[in-house]
XYZ file of C-alpha atoms in Angstrom:
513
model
C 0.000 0.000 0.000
C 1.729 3.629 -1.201
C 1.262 6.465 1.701
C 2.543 9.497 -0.607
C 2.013 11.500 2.651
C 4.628 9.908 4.444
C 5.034 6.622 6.523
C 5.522 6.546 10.649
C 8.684 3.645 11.240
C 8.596 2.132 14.691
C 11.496 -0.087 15.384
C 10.692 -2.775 18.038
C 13.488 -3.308 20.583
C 11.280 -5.766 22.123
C 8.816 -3.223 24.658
C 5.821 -4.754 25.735
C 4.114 -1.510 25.021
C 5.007 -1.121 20.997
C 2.118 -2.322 19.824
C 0.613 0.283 21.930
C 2.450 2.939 20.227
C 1.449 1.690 16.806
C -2.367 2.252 17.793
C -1.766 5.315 19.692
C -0.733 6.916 16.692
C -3.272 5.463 14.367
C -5.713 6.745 17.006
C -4.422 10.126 15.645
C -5.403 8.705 12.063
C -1.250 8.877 11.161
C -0.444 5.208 9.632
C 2.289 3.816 10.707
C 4.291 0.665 10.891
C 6.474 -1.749 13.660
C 9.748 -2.719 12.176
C 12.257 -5.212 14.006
C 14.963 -3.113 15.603
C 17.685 -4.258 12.999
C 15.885 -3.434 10.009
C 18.318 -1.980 7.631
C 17.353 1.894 7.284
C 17.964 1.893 4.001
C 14.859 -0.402 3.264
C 12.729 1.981 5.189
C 10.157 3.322 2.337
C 8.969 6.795 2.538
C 9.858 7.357 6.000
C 8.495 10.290 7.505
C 8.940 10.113 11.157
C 11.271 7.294 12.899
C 10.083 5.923 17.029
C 12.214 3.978 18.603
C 10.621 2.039 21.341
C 11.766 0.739 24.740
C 12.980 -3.003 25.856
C 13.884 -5.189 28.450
C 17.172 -4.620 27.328
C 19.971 -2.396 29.047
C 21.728 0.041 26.934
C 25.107 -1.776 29.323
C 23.935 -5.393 29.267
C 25.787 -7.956 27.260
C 22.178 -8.366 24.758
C 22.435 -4.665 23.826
C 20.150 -4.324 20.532
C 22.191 -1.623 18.196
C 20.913 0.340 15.459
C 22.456 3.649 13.386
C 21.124 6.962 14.430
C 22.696 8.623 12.460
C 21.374 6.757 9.593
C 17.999 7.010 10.634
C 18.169 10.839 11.783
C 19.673 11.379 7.716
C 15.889 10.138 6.695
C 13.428 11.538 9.516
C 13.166 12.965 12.822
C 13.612 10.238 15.441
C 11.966 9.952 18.956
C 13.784 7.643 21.721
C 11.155 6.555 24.133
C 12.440 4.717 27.212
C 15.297 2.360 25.928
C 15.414 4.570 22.402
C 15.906 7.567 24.903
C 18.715 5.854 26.797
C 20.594 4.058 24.161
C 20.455 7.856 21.735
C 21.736 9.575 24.952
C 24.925 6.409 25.252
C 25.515 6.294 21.532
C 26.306 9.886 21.168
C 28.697 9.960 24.348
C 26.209 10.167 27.837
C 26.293 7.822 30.521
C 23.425 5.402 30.980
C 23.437 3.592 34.690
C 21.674 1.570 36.381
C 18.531 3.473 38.643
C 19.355 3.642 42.691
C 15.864 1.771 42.520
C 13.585 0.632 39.698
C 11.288 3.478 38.279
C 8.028 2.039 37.789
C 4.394 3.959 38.106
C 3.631 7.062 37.366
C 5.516 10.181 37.427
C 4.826 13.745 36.528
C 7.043 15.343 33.910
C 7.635 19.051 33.975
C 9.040 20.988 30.994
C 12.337 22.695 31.822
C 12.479 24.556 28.409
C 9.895 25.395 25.582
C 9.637 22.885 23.077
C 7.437 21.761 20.064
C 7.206 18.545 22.131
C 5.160 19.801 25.049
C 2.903 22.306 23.085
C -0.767 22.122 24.789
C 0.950 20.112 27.530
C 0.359 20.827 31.642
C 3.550 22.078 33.022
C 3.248 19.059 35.181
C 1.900 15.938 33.529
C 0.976 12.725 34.443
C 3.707 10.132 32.931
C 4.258 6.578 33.245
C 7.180 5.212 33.892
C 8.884 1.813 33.275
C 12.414 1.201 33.517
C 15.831 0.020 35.442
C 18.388 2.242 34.097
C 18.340 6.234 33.540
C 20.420 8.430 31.836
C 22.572 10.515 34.168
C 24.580 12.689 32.100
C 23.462 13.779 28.632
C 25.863 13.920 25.490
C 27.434 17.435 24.747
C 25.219 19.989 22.567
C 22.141 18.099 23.483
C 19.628 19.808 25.378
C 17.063 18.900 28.536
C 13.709 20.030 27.700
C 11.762 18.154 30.440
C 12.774 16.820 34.033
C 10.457 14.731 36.882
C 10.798 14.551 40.507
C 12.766 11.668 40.136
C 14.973 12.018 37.464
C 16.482 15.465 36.290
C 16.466 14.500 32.266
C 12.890 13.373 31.929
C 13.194 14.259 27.795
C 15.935 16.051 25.689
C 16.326 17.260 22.226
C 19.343 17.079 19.728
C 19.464 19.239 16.788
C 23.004 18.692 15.032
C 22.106 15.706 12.577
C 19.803 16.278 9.722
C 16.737 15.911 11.132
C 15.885 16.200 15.290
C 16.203 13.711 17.504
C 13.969 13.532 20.621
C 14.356 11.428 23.599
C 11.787 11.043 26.803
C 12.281 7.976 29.361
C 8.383 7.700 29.797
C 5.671 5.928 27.984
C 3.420 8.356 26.086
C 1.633 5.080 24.627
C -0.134 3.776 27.645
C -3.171 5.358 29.373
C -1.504 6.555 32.612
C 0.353 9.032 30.209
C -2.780 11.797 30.445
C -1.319 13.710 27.700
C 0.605 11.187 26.068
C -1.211 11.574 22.549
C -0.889 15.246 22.888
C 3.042 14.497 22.816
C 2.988 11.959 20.196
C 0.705 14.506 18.323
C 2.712 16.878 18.511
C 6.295 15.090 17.747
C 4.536 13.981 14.612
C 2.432 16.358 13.314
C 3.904 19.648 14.592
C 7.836 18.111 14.286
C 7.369 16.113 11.393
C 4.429 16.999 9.046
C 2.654 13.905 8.825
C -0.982 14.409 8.000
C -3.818 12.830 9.998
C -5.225 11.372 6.618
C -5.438 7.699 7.624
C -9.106 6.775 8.050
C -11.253 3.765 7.601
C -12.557 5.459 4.070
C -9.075 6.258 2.898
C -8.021 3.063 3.276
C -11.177 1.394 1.550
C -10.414 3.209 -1.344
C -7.077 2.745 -1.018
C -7.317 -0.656 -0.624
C -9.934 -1.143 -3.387
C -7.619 -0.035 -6.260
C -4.588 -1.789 -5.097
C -6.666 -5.229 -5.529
C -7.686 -3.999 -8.656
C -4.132 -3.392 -10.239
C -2.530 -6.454 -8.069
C -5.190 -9.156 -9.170
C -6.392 -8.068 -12.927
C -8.786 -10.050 -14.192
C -6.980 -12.989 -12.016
C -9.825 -15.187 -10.076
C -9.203 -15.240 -5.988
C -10.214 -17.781 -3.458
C -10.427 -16.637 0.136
C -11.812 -19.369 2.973
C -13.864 -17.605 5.037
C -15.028 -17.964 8.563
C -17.995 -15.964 9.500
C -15.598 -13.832 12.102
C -15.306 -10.128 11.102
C -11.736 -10.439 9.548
C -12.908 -13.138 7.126
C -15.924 -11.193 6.438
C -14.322 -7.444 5.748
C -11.911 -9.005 3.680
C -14.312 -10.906 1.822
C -16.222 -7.635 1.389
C -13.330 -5.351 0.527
C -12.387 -8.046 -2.258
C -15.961 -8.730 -3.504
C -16.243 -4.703 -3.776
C -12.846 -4.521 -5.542
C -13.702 -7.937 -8.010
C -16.896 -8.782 -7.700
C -17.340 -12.499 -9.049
C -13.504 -13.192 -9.484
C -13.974 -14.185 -5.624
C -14.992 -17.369 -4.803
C -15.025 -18.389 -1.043
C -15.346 -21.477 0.974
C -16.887 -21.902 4.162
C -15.777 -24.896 5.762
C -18.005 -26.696 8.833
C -15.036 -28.219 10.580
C -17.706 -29.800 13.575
C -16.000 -27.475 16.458
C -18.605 -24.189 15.740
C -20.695 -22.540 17.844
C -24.433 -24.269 17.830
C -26.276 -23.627 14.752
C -23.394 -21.321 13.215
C -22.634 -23.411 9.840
C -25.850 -22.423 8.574
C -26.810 -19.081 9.983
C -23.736 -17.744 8.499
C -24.391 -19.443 5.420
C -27.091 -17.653 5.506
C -25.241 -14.513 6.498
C -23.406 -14.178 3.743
C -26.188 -15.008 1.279
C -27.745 -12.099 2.110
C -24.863 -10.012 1.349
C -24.425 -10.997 -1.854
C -21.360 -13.038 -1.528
C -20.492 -16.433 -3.649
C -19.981 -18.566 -0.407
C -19.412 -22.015 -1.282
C -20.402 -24.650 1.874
C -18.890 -27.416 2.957
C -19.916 -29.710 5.569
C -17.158 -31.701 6.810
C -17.500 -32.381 9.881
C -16.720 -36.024 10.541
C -13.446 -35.581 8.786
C -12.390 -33.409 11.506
C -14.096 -34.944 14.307
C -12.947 -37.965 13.600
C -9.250 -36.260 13.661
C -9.321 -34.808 17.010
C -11.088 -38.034 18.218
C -9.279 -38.724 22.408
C -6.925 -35.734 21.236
C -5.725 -33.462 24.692
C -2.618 -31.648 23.233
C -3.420 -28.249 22.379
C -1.313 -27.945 19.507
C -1.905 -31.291 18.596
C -5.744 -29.695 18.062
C -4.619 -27.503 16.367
C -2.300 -29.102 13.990
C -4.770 -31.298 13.316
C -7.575 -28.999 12.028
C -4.880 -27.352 10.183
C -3.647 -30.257 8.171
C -7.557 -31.256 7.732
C -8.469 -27.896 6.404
C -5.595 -27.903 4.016
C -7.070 -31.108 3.178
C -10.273 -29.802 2.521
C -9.718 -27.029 1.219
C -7.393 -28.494 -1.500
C -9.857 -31.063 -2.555
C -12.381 -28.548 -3.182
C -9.805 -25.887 -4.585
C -9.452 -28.511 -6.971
C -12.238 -28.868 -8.260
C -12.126 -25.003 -9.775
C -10.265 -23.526 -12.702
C -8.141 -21.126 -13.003
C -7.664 -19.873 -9.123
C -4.244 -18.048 -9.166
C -4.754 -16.048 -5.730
C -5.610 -16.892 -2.129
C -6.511 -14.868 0.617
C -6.596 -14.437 4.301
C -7.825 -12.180 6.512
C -4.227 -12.137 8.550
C -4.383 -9.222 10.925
C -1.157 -6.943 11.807
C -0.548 -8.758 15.315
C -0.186 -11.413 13.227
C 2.329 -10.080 10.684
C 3.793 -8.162 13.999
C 4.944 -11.691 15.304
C 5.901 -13.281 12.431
C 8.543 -10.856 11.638
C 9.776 -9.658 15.078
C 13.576 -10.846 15.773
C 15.659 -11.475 19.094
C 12.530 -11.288 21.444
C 9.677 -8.917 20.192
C 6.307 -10.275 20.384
C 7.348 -13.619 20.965
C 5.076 -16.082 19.624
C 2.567 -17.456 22.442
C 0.947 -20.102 20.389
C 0.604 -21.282 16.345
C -1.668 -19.359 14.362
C -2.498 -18.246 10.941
C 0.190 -18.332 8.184
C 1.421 -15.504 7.942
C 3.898 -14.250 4.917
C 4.264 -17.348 2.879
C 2.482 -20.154 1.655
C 3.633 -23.837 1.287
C 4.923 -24.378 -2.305
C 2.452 -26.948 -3.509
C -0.517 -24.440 -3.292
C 0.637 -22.525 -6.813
C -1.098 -19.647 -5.418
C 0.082 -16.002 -4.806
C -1.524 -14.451 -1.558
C -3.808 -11.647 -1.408
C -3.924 -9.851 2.709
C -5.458 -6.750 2.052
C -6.153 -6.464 5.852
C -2.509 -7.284 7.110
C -1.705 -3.666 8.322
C -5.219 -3.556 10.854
C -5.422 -3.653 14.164
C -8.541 -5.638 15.152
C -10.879 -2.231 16.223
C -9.764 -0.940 12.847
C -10.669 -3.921 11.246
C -14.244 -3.398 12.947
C -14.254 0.552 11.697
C -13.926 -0.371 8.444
C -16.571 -2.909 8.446
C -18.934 -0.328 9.277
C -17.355 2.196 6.966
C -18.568 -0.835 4.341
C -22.066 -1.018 5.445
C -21.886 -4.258 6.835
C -24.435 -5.095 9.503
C -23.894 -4.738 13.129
C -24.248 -8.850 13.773
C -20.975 -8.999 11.408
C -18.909 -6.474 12.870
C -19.238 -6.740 16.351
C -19.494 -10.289 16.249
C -17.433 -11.681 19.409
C -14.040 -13.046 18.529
C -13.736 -17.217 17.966
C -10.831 -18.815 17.748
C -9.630 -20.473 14.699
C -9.933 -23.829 15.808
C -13.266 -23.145 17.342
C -14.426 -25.209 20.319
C -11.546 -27.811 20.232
C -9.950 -25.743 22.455
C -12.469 -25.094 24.399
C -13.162 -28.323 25.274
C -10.181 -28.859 27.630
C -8.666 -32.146 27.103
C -9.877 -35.071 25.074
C -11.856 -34.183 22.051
C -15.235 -36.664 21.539
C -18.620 -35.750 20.035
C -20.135 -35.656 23.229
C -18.381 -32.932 24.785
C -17.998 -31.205 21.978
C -22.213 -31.100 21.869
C -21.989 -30.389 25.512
C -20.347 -27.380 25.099
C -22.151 -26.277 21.678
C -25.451 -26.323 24.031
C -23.828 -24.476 27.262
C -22.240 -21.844 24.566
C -25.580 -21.560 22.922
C -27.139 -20.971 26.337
C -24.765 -18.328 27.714
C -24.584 -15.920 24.839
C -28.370 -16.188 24.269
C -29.208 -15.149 27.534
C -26.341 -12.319 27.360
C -28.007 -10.903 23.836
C -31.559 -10.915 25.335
C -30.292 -8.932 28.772
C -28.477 -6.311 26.573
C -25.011 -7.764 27.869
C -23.950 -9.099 24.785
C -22.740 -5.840 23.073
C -21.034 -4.965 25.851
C -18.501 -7.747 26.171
C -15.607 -8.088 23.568
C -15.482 -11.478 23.734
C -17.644 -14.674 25.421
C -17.638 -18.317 25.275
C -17.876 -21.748 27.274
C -15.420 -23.717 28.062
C -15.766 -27.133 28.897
C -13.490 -28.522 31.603
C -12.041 -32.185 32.136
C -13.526 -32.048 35.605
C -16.563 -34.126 36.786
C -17.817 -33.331 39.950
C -20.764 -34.795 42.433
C -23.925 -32.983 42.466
C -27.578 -33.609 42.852
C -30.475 -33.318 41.093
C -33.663 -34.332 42.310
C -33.917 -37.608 44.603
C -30.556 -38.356 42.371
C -26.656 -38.334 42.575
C -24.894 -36.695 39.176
C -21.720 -37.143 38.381
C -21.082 -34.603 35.782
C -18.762 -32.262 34.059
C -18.051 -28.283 34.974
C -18.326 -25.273 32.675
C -16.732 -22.600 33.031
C -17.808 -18.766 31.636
C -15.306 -16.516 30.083
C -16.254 -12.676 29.017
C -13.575 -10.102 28.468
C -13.264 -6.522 27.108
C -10.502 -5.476 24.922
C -9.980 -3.444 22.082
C -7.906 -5.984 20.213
C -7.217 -9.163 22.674
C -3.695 -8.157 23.351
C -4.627 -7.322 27.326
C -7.955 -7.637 28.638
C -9.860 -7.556 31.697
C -12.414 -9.688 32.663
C -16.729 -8.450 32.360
C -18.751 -7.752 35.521
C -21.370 -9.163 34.735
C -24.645 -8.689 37.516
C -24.861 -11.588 39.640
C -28.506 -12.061 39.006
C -27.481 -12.840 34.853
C -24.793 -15.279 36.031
C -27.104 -17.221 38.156
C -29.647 -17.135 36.011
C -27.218 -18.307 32.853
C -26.340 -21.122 35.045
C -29.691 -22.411 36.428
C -30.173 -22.836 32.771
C -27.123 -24.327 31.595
C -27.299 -27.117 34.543
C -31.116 -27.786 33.554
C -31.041 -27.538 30.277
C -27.733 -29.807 29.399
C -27.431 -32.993 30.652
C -24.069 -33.982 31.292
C -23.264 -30.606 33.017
C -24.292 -29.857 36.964
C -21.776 -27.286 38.010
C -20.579 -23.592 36.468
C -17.886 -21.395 37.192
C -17.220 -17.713 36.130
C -13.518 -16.936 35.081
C -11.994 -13.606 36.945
C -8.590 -13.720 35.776
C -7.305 -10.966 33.390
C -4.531 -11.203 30.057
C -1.904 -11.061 31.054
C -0.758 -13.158 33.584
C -3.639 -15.129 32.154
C -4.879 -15.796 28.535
C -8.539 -14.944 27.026
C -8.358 -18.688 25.847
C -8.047 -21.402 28.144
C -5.549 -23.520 25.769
């Protein structure tokens, strides 16, 4: 995709928080994109501002990540936050130490000098801070521009290369920074001249006419899931093509109750040419006593390839797939020596395997998920597609917790079915990012009537996010989750107990495996 206006470079160092600063400053409608810290500046394309974000890394520890400044400073004005502050301030001559004790929390930053940096900001700001070293003297010709109580060079400023270089040892990315998108504003707009351009319509069109010139009059076959990535792809391709697209929609036995052919149905009504396919038993019969997570999951991949192949097949003249891959996705694929390490196997991302013949089409690769959601809407795609809850790709296989059979996967179908019904008629529903059952490998006693049951626990799961990278768990009333499990224990035999999950991402996961 060509930004004539100018493209935002982060390079990731390996900070938990960069994919915070990536939708910080898309929040300010600037596009931008994470690089891996080693990225050759040379390869940068159009750069028109350069972040560099912080790490678990010490600018004096033996795994110090290095990159040229002064290469980067020839192309755009650079901002050091945390790490990027304190390894600018060592490269150029300071001294970087280790804090007398770890600053962590929030902070207030004061500016010590006028700068473009701090225009519209409180003399004394709310900052948060997150780091074990500091930078206790600053290079010569560089300036202070902003101190805390804590530390007396808070942010600086160096004006000697080609373009500015900022530096600031808080996080302007995360909440606790009040007027942290007043500073990134202002280093990028006022400092650099990037226009706030980047907008769900912009990149429609955008998008639009680059599948046009990349795919021709080239036929493309996406497989599509029902999930609001799948679908705004489909729809940005369909819009773009028309009937060059051909999708598949493939019933691999672990969906929600009912879902094969309601989205079927779905998609019908949206004009789409949405090929089913039922094939169920091929997977079930796969995952059959499975426990292994990514066993699961390796196994519906291989059996979708499988699938998908055979039907592939049976078309002519397909010379283009696509996915709906998401930028997390791409983020993890490509980050080196730490970044965004990989948590579990998902989509592929970047390739595919050899024996496919096909090129790949992502026109969605650069979203985050809530952008992904704005631009559905920006398409006029109905509310039940857009702010659809979240399922994972290999549906309810892991959300059955241990061995995979028909029966539990039915049990759970029914106890899934139950919960989010309940949650759409009480009004809950759109206000929870994400909900689901999971069925555990736990049978416990319980009675029911004049009887003793020995049956299996379910637990609830609800979350809000904004794109499932941390979330906190839903409060939902008391009265809803009794009343969601009266029905789940009468209603599905084989369950007699329910739990409610409390725990938040991180330390925990939104998924159970």
């Amino acid at each position: 995709m060509i930004h004539e206006s100018g493209i935002v470079h982060i390079l990731d160092f390996g900070s938990q928080y960069t994919q915070l600063i990536a939708r910080r400053i898309r929040e300010l409608n600037i596009f931008c994109e994470i690089r891996p810290y080693n990225t050759d500046p040379g390869s940068l394309k159009n750069p028109k501002a350069i972040v560099l974000s912080g790490s678990p890394s010490s600018v004096n520890g033996e795994c110090r990540l290095d990159v040229d400044i002064k290469a980067l400073a020839k192309l755009a004005p650079v901002l050091g936050i945390c790490y990027g502050a304190q390894y600018i301030a060592d490269i150029y001559g300071g001294h970087v130490a280790k804090a007398e004790k770890r600053e962590y929390g929030k902070a207030w930053i004061h500016a010590t000098k006028e700068s473009p940096l701090f225009h519209g900001v409180s003399s004394s700001s709310q900052v948060w801070m997150s780091h074990a070293d500091t930078i206790l003297i600053l290079p010569d010709e560089f300036e202070i521009i902003g101190n805390t109580d804590s530390i007396p060079i808070g942010a600086f400023t160096y004006t000697r290369e080609t373009h500015p270089i900022y530096g600031i040892q808080f996080h302007p990315e995360v909440t606790h920074s009040l007027e942290g998108s007043t500073i990134l504003k202002n280093f990028l707009v006022d400092i650099c001249g990037c226009t706030q351009d980047w907008t769900p319509d912009s990149f429609i069109e955008e998008t639009i006419d680059e599948i046009r010139e990349t795919v021709g009059d080239q036929k493309v076959l996406l497989g599509i899931s029902g999930g609001v990535d799948s679908t705004v792809a489909a729809m940005l391709i369909h819009r773009a093509i028309g009937d060059q697209l051909t999708s598949f929609f493939i019933n691999n036995g672990v969906l929600r109750k009912n879902e094969y052919s309601e989205v079927l149905t779905n998609y019908k009504n949206l004009g789409l040419n949405v090929n089913g396919i039922n094939a169920s038993d091929q997977f079930l019969d796969g995952l059959e006593g499975i426990s292994d997570p990514e066993q699961k999951r390796k196994i519906i991949g291989k059996t979708f390839i499988d699938v998908f192949l055979a039907e592939a097949n049976k078309l002519a003249d397909i010379q283009w797939l696509a996915q709906g891959t998401i930028y997390p996705d791409v983020i993890e694929s490509v980050s080196v020596n730490g970044p965004s390490a990989t948590i579990k196997s998902h989509h592929n991302v970047g390739g595919l395997p050899d024996y496919l013949h096909l090129k790949l089409l992502e026109p969605l690769r650069m979203l985050f998920k809530d952008e992904v959601r704005k631009v559905g809407f920006a398409l006029g795609l109905p509310s039940r597609f857009v702010e659809r809850h979240p399922f994972p790709g290999p549906g309810l296989a892991i959300r059955v917790l241990g061995e995979i059979s028909r029966e539990k996967v039915k049990l759970c179908q029914e106890a899934d079915y139950i919960y989010l019904s309940l949650l759409k008629k009480h009004g809950w529903y759109d206000r929870i990012w994400q909900a689901g059952a999971i069925l555990l490998p736990v049978r416990s006693v319980g009675v029911m009537g004049d009887e003793r049951t020995y049956e299996y626990t379910c637990a609830l799961r609800a979350v809000n996010s904004k794109d499932g990278m941390t979330a906190e768990w839903t409060v939902i009333p008391y009265e809803l989750l009794a009343e969601i499990s009266n029905e789940i224990i009468n209603s599905v035999k084989g369950i007699n107990r329910v739990v409610y999950d409390i725990s938040t991402k991180p330390p925990a996961t939104i998924e159970w495996e």
